[in-house]
Coordinates of C-alpha atoms in Angstrom, one line a residue:
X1 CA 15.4 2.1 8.1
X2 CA 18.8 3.8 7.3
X3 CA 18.5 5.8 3.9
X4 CA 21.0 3.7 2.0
X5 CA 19.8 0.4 3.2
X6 CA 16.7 1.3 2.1
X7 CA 17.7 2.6 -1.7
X8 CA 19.2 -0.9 -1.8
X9 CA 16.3 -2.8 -0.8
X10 CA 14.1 -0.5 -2.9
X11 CA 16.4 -1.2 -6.0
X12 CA 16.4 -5.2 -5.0
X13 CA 12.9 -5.9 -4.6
X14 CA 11.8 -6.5 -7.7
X15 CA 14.6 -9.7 -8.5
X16 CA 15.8 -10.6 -5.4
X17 CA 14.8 -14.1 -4.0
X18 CA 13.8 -13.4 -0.5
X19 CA 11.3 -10.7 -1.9
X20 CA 9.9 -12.9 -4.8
X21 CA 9.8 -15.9 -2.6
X22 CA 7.8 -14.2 -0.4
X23 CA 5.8 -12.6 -2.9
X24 CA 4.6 -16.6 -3.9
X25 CA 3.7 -17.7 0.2
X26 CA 1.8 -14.0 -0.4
X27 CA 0.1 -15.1 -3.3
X28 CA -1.1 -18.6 -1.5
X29 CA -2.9 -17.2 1.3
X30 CA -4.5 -14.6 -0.8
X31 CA -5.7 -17.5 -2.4
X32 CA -6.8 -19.5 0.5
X33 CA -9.1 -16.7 1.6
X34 CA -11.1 -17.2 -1.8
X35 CA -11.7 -13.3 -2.6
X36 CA -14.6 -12.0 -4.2
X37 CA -14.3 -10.8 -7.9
X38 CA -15.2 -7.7 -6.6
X39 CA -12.4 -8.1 -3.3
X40 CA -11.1 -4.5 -2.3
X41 CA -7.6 -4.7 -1.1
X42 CA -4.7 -2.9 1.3
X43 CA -1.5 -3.1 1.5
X44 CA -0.3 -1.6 4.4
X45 CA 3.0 -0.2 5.0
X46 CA 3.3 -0.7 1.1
X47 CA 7.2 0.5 0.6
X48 CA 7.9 0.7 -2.3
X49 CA 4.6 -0.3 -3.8
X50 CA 6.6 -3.8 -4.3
X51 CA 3.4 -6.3 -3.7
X52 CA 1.1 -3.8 -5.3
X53 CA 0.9 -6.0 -8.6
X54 CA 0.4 -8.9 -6.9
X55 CA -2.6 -7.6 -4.6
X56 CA -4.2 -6.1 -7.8
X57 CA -4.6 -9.4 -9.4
X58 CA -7.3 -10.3 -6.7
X59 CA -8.8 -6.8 -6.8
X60 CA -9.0 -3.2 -6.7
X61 CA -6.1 -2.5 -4.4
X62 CA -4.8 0.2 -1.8
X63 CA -1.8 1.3 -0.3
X64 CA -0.5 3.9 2.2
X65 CA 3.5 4.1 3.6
X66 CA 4.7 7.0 6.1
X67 CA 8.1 7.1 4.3
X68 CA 8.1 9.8 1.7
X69 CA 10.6 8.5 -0.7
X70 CA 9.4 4.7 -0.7
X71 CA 5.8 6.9 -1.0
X72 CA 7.0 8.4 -4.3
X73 CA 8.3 5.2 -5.8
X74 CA 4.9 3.3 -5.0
X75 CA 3.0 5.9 -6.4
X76 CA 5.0 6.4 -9.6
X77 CA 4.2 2.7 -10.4
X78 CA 0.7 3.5 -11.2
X79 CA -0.9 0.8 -9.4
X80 CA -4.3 1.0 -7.6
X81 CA -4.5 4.1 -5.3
X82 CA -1.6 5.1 -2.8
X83 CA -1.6 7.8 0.1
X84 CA 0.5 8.8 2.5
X85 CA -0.5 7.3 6.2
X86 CA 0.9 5.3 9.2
X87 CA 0.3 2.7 12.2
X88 CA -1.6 3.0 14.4
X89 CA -3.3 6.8 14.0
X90 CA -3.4 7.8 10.5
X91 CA -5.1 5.0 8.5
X92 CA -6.2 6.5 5.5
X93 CA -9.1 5.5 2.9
X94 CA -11.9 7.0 5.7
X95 CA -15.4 4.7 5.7
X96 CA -13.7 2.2 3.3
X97 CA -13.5 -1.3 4.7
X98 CA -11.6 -4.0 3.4
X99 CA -11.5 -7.9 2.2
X100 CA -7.9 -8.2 3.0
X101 CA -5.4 -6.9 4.5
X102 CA -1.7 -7.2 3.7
X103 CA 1.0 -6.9 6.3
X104 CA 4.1 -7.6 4.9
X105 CA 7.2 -7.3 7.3
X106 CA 5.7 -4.5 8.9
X107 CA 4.8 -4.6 12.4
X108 CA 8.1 -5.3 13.6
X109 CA 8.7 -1.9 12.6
X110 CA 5.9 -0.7 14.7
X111 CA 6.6 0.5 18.9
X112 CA 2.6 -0.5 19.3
X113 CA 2.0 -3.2 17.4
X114 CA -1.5 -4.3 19.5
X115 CA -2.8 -0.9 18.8
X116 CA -2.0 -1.2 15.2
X117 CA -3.5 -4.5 14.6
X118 CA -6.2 -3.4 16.1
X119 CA -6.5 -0.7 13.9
X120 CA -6.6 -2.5 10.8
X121 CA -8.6 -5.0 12.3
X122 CA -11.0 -2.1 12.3
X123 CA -11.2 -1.5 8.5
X124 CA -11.9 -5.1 7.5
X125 CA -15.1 -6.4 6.2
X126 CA -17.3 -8.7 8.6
X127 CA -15.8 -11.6 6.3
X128 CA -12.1 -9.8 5.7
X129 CA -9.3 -11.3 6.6
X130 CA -5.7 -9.6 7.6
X131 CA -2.4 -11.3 6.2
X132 CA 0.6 -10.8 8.2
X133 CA 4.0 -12.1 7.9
X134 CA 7.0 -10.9 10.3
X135 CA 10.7 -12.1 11.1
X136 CA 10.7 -14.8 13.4
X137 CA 12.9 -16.2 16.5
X138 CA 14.1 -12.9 18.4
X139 CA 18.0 -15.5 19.2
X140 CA 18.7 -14.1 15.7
X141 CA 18.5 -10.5 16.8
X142 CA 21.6 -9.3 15.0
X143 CA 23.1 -5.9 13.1
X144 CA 20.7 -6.6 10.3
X145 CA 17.7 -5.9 12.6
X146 CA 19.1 -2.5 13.8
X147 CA 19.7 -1.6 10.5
X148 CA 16.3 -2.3 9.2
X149 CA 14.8 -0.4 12.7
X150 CA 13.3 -3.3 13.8
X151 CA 11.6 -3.1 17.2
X152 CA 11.4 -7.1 17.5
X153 CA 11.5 -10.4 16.0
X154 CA 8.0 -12.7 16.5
X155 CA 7.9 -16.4 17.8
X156 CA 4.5 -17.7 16.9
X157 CA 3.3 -17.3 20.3
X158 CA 3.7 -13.7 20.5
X159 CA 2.7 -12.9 17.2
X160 CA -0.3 -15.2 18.0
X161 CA -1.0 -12.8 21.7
X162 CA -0.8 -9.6 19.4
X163 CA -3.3 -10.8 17.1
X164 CA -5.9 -12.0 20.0
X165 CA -5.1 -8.9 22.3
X166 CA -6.4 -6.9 18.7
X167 CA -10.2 -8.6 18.8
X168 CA -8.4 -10.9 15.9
X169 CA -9.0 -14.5 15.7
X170 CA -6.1 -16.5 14.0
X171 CA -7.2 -18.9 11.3
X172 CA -4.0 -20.1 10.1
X173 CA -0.6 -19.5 11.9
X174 CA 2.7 -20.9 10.4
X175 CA 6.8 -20.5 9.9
X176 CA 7.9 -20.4 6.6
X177 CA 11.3 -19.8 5.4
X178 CA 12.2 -23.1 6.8
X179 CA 14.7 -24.8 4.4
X180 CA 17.0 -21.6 4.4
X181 CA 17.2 -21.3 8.4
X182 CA 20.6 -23.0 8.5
X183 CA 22.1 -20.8 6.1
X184 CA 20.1 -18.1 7.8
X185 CA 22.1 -18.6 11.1
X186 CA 25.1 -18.7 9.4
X187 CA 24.6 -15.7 7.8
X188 CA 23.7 -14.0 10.9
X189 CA 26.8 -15.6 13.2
X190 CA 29.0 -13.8 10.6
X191 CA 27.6 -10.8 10.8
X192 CA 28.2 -10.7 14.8
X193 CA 31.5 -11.5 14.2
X194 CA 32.7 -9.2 11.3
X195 CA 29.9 -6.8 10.8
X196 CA 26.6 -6.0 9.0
X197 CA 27.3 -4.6 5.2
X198 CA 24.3 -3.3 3.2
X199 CA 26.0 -3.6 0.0
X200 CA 25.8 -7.5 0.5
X201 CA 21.9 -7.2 -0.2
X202 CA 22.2 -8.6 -3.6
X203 CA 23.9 -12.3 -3.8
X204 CA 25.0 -13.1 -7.4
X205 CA 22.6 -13.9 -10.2
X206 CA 23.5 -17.9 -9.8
X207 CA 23.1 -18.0 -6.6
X208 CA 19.7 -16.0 -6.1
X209 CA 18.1 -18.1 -8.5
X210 CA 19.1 -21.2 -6.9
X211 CA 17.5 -19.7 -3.0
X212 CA 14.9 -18.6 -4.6
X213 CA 14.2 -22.5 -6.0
X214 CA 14.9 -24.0 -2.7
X215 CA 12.4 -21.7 -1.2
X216 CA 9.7 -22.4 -3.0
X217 CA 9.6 -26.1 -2.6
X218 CA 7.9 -24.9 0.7
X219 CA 4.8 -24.1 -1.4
X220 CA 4.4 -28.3 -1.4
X221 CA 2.9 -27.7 2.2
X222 CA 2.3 -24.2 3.0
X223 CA -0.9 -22.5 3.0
X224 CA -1.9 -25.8 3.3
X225 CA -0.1 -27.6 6.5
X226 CA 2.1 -25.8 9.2
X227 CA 5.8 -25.6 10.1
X228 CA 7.3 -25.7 13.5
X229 CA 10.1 -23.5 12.7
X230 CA 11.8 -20.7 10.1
X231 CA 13.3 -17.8 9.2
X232 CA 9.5 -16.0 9.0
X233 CA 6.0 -15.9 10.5
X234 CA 3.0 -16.3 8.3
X235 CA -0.7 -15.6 10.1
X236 CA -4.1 -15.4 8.4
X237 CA -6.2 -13.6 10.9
X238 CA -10.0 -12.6 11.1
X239 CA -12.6 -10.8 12.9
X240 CA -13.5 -11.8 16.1
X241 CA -17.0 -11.2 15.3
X242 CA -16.6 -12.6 11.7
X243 CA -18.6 -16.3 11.2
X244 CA -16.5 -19.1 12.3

């Protein structure tokens, strides 16, 4: 990710509504897979240690980013215990394993996702699960991708291949985002027309609360039913050798 673009979404992640949106379909599947009190936790890729709350609520929670400035801000928050690390090689935490793992808009950063997958598929307990969610529908490739480095958007199919190519078996598989994909394409058609502008991160007050409220009228169906189409993937995704 480009420095500024990144101080931007570091500085938005807290209010803005695509982050706590997602934050709530995070919450949901962490509370599908029915945790132990004693659940241990990681967030992988963590940023800027901006889902670390969340996770801690279910647990004792982890973290490790690559990037040394989001790395500073995660670990200034105080939250659980953060290292420097990265996909797929340098997992840190050795001979710790895992009752869930968080993905969060990740591995489209990743140039081996399969071999990072498989990696964290590695450190989960024999009953952990791995949460993932990614960008969906690569016809929306646009100047916002390149910004963020992206290496790909997902359709469910692919992101469903990466996961069983990993030893993975996907126990729940859905787009989410769905209500906003119209304004979504909008969005994007303007930018291929007049430009991508970091600076337009943040959309007014008024109008951030109200996305944020359309948004999470998906939480009526999702963890619990599927969607055929969104902005975003959402998998659950377990052991192949884990009990069915």
């Amino acid at each position: 990710m480009e420095e500024e673009a990144f101080r931007l979404l570091a500085d938005a992640e807290r209010d803005h509504w695509w982050f706590r949106g997602r934050r709530e379909f995070i919450r949901a599947a962490l509370e599908r897979l029915e945790l132990p009190s004693s659940a241990s936790l990681l967030d992988a890729g963590c940023g800027s240690g901006g889902n670390l709350a969340l996770l801690a609520e279910f647990g004792t929670v982890f973290g490790f980013e690559y990037q040394a400035q989001a790395l500073g801000l995660a670990s200034a928050l105080g939250i659980g215990t953060v290292a420097p690390g990265s996909l797929p090689a340098d997992v840190p935490f050795p001979g710790q394993r895992f009752d869930a793992i968080g993905l969060f808009d990740v591995l489209e950063h990743l140039p081996q996702p399969v071999e990072s997958l498989t990696a964290l598929g590695e450190r989960l307990t024999s009953a952990g699960a791995l949460v993932v969610t990614v960008p969906a529908n690569p016809w929306m490739w646009g100047p916002h991708d390149e910004v963020h480095q992206h290496c790909r958007r997902y359709t469910a199919r692919e992101l469903r291949n990466h996961l069983a190519r990993s030893n993975l078996r996907v126990e729940y598989l859905t787009y989410f985002n769905s209500l906003l994909l119209p304004l979504a394409i909008a969005q994007r058609v303007r930018e291929r027309m007049f430009g991508y502008s970091a600076e337009r991160v943040s959309p007014s007050p008024a109008v951030n609360s109200a996305l944020l409220r359309i948004w999470r009228l998906e939480r009526l169906w999702i963890p619990k039913r599927r969607f055929p189409f969104g902005l975003s993937l959402l998998a659950i995704a377990r052991r192949r050798d884990a009990a069915e």
